[in-house]
PDB file of N, CA and C in Angstrom:
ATOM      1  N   UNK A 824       0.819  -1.191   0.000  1.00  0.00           N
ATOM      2  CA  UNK A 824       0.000   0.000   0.000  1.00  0.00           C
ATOM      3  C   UNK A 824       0.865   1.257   0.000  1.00  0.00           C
ATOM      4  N   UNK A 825       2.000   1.218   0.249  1.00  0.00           N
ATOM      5  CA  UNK A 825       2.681   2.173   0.358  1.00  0.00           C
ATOM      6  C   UNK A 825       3.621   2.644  -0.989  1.00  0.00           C
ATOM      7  N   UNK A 826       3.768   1.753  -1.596  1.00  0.00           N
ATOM      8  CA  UNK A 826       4.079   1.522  -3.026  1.00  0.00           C
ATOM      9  C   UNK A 826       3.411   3.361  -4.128  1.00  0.00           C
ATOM     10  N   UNK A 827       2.280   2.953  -3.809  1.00  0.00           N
ATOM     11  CA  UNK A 827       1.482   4.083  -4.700  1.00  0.00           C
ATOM     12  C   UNK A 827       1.786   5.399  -4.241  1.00  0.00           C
ATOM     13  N   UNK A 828       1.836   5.454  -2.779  1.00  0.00           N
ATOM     14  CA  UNK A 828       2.122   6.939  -2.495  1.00  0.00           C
ATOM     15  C   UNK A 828       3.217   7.152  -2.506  1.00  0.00           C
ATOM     16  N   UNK A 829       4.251   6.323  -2.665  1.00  0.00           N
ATOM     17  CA  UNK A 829       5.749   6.559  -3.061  1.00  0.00           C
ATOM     18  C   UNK A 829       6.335   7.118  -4.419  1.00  0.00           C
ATOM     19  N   UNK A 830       5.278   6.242  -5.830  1.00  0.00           N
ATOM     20  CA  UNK A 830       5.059   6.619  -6.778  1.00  0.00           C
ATOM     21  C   UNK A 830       4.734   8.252  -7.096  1.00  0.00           C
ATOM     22  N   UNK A 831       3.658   8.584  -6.245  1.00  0.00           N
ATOM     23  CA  UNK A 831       3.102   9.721  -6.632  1.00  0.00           C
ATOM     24  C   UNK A 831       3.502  10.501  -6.014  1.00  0.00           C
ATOM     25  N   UNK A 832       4.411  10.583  -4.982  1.00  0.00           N
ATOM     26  CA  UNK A 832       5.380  11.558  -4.149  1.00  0.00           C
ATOM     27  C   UNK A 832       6.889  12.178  -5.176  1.00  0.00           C
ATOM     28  N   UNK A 833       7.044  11.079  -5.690  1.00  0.00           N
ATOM     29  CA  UNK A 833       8.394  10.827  -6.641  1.00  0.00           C
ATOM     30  C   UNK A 833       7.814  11.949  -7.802  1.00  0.00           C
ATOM     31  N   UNK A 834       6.812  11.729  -8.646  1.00  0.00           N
ATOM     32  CA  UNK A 834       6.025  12.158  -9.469  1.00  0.00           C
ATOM     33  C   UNK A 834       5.644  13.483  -9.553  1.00  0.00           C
ATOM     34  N   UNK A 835       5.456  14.222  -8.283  1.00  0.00           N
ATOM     35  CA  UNK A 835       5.472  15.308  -7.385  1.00  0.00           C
ATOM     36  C   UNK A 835       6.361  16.025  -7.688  1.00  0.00           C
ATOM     37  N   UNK A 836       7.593  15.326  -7.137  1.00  0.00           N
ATOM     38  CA  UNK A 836       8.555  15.739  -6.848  1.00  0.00           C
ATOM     39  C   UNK A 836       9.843  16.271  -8.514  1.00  0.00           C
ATOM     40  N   UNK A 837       9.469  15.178  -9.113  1.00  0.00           N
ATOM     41  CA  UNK A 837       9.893  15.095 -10.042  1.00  0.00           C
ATOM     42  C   UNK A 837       9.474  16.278 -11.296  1.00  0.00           C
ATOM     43  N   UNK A 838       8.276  16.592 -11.182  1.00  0.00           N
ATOM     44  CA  UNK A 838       6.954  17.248 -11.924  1.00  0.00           C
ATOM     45  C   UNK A 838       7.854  18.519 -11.512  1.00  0.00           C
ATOM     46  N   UNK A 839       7.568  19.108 -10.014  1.00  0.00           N
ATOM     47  CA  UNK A 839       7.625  20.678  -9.570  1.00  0.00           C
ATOM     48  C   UNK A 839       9.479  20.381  -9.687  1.00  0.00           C
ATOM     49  N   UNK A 840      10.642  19.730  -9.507  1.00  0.00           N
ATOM     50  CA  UNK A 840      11.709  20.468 -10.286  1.00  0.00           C
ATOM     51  C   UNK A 840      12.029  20.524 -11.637  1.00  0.00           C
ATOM     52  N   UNK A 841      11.160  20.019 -12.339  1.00  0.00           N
ATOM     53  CA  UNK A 841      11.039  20.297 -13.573  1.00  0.00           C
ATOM     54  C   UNK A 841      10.597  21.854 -14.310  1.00  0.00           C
ATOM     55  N   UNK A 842       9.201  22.132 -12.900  1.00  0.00           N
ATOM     56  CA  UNK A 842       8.602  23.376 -13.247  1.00  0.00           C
ATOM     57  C   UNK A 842       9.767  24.780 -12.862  1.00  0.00           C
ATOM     58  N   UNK A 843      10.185  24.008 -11.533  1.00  0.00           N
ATOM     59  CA  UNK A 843      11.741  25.300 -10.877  1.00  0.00           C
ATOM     60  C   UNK A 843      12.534  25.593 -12.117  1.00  0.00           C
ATOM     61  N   UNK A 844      12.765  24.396 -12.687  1.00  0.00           N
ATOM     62  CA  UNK A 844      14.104  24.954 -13.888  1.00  0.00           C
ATOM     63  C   UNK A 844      12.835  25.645 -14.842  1.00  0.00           C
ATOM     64  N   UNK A 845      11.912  25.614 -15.419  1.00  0.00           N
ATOM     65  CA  UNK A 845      10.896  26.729 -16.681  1.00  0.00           C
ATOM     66  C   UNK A 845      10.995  27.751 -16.350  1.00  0.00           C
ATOM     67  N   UNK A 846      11.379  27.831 -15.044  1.00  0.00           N
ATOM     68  CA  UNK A 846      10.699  29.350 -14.340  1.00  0.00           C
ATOM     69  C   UNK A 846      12.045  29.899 -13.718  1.00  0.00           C
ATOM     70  N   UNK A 847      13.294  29.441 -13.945  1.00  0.00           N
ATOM     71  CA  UNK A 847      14.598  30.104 -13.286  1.00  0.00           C
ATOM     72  C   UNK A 847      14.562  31.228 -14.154  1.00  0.00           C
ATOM     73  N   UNK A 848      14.215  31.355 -15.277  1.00  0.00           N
ATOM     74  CA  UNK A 848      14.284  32.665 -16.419  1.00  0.00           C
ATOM     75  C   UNK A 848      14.100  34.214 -15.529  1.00  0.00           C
ATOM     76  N   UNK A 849      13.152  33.787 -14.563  1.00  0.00           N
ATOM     77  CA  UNK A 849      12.775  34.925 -14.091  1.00  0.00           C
ATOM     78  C   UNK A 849      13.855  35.487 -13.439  1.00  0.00           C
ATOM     79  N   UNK A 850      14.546  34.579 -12.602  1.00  0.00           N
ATOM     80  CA  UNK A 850      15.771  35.247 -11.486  1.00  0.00           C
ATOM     81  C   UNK A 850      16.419  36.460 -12.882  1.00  0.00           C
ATOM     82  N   UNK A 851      16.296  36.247 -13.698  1.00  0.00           N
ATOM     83  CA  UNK A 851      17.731  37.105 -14.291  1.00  0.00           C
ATOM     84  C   UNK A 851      16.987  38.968 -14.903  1.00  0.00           C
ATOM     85  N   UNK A 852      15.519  38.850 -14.366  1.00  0.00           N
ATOM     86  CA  UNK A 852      14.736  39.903 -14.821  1.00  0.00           C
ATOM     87  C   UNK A 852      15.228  40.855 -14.547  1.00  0.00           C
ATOM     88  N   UNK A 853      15.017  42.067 -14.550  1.00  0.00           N
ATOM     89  CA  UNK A 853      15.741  43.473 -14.077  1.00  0.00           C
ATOM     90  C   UNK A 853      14.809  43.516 -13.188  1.00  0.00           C
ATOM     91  N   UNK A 854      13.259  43.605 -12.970  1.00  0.00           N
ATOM     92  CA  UNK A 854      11.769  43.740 -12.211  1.00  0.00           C
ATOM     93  C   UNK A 854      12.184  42.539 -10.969  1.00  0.00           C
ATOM     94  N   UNK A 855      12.947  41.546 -11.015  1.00  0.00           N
ATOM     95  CA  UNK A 855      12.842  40.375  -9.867  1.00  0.00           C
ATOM     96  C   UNK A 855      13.301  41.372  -8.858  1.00  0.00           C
ATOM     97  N   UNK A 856      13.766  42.158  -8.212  1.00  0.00           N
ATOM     98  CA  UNK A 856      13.621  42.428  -6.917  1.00  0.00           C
ATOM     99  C   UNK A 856      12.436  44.250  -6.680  1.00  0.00           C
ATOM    100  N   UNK A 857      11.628  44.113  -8.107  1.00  0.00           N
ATOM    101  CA  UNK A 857      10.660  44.673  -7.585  1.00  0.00           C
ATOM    102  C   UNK A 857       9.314  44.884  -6.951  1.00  0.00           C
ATOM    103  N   UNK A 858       8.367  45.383  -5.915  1.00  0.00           N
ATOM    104  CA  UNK A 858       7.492  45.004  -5.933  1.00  0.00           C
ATOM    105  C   UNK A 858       6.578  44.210  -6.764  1.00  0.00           C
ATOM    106  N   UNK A 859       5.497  43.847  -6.320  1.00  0.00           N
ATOM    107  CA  UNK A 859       4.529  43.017  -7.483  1.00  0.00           C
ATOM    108  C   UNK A 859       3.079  44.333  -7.915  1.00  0.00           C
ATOM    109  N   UNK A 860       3.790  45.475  -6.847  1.00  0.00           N
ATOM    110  CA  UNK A 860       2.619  46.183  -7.132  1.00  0.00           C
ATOM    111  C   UNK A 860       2.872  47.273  -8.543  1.00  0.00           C
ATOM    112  N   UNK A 861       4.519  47.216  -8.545  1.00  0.00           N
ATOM    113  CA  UNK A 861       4.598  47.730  -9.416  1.00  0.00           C
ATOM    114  C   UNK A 861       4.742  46.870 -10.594  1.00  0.00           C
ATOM    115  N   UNK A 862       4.915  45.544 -10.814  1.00  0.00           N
ATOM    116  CA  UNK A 862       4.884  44.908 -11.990  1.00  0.00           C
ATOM    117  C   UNK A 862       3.476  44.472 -12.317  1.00  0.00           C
ATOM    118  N   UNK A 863       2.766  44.409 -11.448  1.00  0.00           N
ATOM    119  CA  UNK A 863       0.999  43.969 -11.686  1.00  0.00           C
ATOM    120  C   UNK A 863       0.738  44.759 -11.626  1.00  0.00           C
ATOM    121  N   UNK A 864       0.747  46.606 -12.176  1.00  0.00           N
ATOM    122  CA  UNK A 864       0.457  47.909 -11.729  1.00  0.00           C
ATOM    123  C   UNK A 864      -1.000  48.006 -12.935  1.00  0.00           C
ATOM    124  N   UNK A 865      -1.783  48.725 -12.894  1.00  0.00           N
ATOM    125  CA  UNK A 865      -2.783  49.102 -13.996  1.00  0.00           C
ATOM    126  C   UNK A 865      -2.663  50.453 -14.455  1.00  0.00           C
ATOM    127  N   UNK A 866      -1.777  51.269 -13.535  1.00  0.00           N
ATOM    128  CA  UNK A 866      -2.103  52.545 -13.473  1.00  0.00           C
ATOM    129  C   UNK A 866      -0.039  53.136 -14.124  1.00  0.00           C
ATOM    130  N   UNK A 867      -0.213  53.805 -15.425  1.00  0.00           N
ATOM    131  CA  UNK A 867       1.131  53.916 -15.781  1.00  0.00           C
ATOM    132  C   UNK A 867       2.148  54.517 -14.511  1.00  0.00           C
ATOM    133  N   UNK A 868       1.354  55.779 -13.579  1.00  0.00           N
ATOM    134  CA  UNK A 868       2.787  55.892 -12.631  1.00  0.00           C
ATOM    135  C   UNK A 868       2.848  55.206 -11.471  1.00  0.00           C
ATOM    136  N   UNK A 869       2.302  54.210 -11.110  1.00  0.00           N
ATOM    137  CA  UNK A 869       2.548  52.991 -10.651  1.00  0.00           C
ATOM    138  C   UNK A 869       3.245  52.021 -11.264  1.00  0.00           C
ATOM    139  N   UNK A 870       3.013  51.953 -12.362  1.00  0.00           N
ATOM    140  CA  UNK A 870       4.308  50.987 -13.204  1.00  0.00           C
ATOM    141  C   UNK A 870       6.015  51.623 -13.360  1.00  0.00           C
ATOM    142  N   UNK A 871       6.069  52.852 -13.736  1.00  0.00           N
ATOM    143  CA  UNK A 871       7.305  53.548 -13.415  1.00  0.00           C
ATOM    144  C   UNK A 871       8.109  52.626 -13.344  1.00  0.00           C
ATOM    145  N   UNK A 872       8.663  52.109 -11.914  1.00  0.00           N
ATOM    146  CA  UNK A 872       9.629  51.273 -11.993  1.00  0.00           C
ATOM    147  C   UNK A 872      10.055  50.290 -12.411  1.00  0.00           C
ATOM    148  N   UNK A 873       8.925  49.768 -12.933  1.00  0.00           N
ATOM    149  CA  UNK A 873       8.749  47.733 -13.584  1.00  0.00           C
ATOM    150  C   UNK A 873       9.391  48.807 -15.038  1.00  0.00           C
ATOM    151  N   UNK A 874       8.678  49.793 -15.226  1.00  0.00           N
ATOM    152  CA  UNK A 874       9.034  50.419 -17.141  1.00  0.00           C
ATOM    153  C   UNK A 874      10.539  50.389 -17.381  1.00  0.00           C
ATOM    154  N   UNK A 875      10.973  51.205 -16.287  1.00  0.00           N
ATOM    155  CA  UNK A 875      12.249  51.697 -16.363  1.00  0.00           C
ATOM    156  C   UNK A 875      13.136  50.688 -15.811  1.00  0.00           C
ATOM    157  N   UNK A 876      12.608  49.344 -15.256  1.00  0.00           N
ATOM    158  CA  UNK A 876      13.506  48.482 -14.913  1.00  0.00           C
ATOM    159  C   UNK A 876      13.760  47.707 -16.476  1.00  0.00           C
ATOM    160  N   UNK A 877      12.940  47.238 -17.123  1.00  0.00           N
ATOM    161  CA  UNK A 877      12.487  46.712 -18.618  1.00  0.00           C
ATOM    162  C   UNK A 877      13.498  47.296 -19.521  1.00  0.00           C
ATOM    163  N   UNK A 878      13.955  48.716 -19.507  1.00  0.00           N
ATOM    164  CA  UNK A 878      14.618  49.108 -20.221  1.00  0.00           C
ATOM    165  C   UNK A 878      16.256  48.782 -20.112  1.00  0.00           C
ATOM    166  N   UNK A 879      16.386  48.106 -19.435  1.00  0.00           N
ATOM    167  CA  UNK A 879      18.033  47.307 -19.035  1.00  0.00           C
ATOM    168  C   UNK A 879      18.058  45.965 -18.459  1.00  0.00           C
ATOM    169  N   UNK A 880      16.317  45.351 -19.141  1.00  0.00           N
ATOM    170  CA  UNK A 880      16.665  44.051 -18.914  1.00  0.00           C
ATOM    171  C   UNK A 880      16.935  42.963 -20.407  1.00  0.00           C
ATOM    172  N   UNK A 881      17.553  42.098 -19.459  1.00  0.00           N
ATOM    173  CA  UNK A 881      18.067  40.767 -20.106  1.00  0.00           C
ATOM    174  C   UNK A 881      17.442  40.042 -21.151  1.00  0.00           C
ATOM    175  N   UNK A 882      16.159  40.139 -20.535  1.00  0.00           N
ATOM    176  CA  UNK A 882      14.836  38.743 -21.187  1.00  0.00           C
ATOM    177  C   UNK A 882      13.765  39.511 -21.029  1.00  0.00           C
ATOM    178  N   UNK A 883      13.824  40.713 -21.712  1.00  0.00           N
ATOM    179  CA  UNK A 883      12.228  41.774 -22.296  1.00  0.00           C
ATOM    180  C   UNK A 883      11.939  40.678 -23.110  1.00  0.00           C
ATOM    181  N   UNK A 884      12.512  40.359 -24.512  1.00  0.00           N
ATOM    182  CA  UNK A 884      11.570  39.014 -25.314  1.00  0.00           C
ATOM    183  C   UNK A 884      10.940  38.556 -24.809  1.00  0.00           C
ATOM    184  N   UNK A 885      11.971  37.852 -24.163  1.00  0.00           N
ATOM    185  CA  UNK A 885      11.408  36.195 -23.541  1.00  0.00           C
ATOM    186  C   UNK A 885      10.489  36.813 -22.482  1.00  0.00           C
ATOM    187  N   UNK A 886      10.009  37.377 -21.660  1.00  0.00           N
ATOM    188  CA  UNK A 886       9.313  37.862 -20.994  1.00  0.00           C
ATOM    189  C   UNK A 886       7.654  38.220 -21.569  1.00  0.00           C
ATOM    190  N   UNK A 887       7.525  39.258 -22.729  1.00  0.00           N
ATOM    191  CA  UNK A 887       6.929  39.705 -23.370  1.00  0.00           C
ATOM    192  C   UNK A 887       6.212  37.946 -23.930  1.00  0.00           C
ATOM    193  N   UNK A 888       7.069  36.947 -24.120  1.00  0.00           N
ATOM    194  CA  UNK A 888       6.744  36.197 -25.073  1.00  0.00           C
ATOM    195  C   UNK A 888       6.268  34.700 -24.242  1.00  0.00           C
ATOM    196  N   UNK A 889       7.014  34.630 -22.991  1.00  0.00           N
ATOM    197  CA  UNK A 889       5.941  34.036 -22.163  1.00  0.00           C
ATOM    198  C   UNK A 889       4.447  34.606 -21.664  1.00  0.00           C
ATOM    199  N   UNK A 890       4.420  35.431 -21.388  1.00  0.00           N
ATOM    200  CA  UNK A 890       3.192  36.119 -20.818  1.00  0.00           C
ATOM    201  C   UNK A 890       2.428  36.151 -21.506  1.00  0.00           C
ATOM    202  N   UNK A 891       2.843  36.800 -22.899  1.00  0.00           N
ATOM    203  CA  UNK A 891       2.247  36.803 -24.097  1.00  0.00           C
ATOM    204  C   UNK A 891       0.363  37.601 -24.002  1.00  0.00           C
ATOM    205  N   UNK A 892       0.767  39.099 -23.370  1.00  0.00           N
ATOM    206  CA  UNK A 892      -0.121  39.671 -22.951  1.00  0.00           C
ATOM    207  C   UNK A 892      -1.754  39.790 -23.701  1.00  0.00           C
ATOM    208  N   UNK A 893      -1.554  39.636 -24.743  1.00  0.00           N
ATOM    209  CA  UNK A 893      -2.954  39.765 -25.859  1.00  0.00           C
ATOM    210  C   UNK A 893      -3.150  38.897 -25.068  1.00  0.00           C
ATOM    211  N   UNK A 894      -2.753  37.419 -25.355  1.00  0.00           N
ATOM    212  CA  UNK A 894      -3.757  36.215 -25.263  1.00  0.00           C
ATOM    213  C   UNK A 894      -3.895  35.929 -24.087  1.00  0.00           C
ATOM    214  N   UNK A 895      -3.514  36.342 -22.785  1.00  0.00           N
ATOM    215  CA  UNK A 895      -3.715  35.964 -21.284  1.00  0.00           C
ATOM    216  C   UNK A 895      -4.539  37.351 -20.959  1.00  0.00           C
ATOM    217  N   UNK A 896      -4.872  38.385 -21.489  1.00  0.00           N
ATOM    218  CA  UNK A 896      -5.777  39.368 -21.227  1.00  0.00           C
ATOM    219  C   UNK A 896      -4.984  39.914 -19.920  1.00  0.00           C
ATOM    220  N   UNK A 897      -3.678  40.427 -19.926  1.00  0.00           N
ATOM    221  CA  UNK A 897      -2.436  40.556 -18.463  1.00  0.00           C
ATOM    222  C   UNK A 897      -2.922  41.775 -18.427  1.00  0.00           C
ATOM    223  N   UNK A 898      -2.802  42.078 -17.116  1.00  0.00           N
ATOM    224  CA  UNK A 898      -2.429  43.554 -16.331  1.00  0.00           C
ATOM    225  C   UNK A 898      -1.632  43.263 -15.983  1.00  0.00           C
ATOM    226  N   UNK A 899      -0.469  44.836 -16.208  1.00  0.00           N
ATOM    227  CA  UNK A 899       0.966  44.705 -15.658  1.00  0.00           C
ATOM    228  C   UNK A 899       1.869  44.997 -16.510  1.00  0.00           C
ATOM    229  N   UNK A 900       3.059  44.949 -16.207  1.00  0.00           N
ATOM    230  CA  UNK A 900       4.325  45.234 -17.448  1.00  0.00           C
ATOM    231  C   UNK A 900       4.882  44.433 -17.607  1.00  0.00           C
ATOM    232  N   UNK A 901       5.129  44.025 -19.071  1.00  0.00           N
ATOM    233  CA  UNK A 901       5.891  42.619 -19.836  1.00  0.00           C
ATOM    234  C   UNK A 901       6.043  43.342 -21.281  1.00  0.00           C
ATOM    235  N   UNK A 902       7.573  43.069 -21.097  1.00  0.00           N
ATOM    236  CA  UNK A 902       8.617  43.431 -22.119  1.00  0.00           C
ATOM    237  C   UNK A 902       8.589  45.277 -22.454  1.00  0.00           C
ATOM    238  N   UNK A 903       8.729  45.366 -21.429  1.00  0.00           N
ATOM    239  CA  UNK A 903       8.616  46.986 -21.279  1.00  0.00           C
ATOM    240  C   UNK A 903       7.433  48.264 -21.809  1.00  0.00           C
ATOM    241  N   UNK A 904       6.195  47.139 -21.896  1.00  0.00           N
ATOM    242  CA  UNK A 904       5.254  48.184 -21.907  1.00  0.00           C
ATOM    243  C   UNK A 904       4.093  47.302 -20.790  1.00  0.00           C
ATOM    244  N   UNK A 905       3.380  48.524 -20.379  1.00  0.00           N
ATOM    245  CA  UNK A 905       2.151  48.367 -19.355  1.00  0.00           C
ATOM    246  C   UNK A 905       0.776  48.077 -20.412  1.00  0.00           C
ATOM    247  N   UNK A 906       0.246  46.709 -19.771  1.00  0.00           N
ATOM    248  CA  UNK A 906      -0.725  46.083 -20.456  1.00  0.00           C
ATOM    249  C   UNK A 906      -2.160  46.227 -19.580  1.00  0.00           C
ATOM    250  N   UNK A 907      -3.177  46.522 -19.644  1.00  0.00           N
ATOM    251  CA  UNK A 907      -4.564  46.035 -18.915  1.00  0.00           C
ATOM    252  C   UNK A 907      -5.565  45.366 -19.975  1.00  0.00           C
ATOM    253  N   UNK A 908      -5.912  44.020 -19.179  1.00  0.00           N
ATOM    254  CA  UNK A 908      -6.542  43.472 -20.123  1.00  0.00           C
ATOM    255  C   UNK A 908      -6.436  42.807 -21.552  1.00  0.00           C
ATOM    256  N   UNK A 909      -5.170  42.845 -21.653  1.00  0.00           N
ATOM    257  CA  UNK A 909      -4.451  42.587 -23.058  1.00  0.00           C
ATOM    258  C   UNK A 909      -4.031  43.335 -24.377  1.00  0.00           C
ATOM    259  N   UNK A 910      -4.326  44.883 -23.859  1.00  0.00           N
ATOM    260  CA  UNK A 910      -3.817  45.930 -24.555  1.00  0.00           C
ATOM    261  C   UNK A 910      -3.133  46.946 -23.857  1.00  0.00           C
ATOM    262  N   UNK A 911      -2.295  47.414 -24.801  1.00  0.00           N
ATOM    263  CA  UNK A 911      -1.348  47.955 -24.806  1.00  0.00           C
ATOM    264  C   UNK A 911      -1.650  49.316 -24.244  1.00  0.00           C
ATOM    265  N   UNK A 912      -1.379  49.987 -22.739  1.00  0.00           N
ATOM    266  CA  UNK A 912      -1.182  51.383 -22.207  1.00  0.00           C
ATOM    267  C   UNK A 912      -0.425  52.195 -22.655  1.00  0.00           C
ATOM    268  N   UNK A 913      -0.901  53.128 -23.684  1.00  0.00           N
ATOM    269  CA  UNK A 913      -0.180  54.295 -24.313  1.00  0.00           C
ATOM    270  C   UNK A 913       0.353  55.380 -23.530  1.00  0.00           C
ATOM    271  N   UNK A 914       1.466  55.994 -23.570  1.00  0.00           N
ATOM    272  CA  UNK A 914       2.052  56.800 -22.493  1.00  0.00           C
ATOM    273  C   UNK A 914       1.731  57.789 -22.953  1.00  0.00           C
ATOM    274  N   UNK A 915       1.304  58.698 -22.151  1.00  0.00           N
ATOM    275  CA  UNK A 915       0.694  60.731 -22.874  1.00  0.00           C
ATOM    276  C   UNK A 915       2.019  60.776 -22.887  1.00  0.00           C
ATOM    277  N   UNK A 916       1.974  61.975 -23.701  1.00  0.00           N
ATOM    278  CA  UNK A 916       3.320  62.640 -23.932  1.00  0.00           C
ATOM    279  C   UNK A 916       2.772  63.918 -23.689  1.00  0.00           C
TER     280      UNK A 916
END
């Protein structure tokens, strides 16, 4: 009986460090040691810092291209522009 939950512990285990290495991408963000209020921001000068962090990061692509803001309908900033809802927040000038 113990057999099965050994299986599915392993399975577990095996599964979520699989998911740790998909998701190490993030450590190398310029935004990883910023709030979440400013990277989940809706409001452009609340985003400020996630913007201006974006502009000297590593993995804007790859960022922009996981999230992949159209089709997840995101609020927040990915790949250096602020999204609500899956469009694009235009900055006044």
């Amino acid at each position: 009986m113990t057999a099965p939950t050994t299986v599915f512990s392993t399975a577990l285990t095996i599964g979520f460090s699989r998911m740790t290495d998909e998701l190490d991408w993030r450590r190398e963000a310029a935004c990883a040691h910023l709030s979440q209020d400013s990277v989940f921001a809706k409001v452009l000068s609340e985003a400020e810092p996630a913007l201006r962090a974006c502009n000297q990061c590593v993995i804007r692509r790859e960022c922009e291209a996981v999230v992949d803001p159209e089709r997840t309908w995101f609020d927040g900033v990915s790949g250096g522009r602020l999204w609500r809802n899956g469009r694009e927040v235009g900055r006044v000038s």
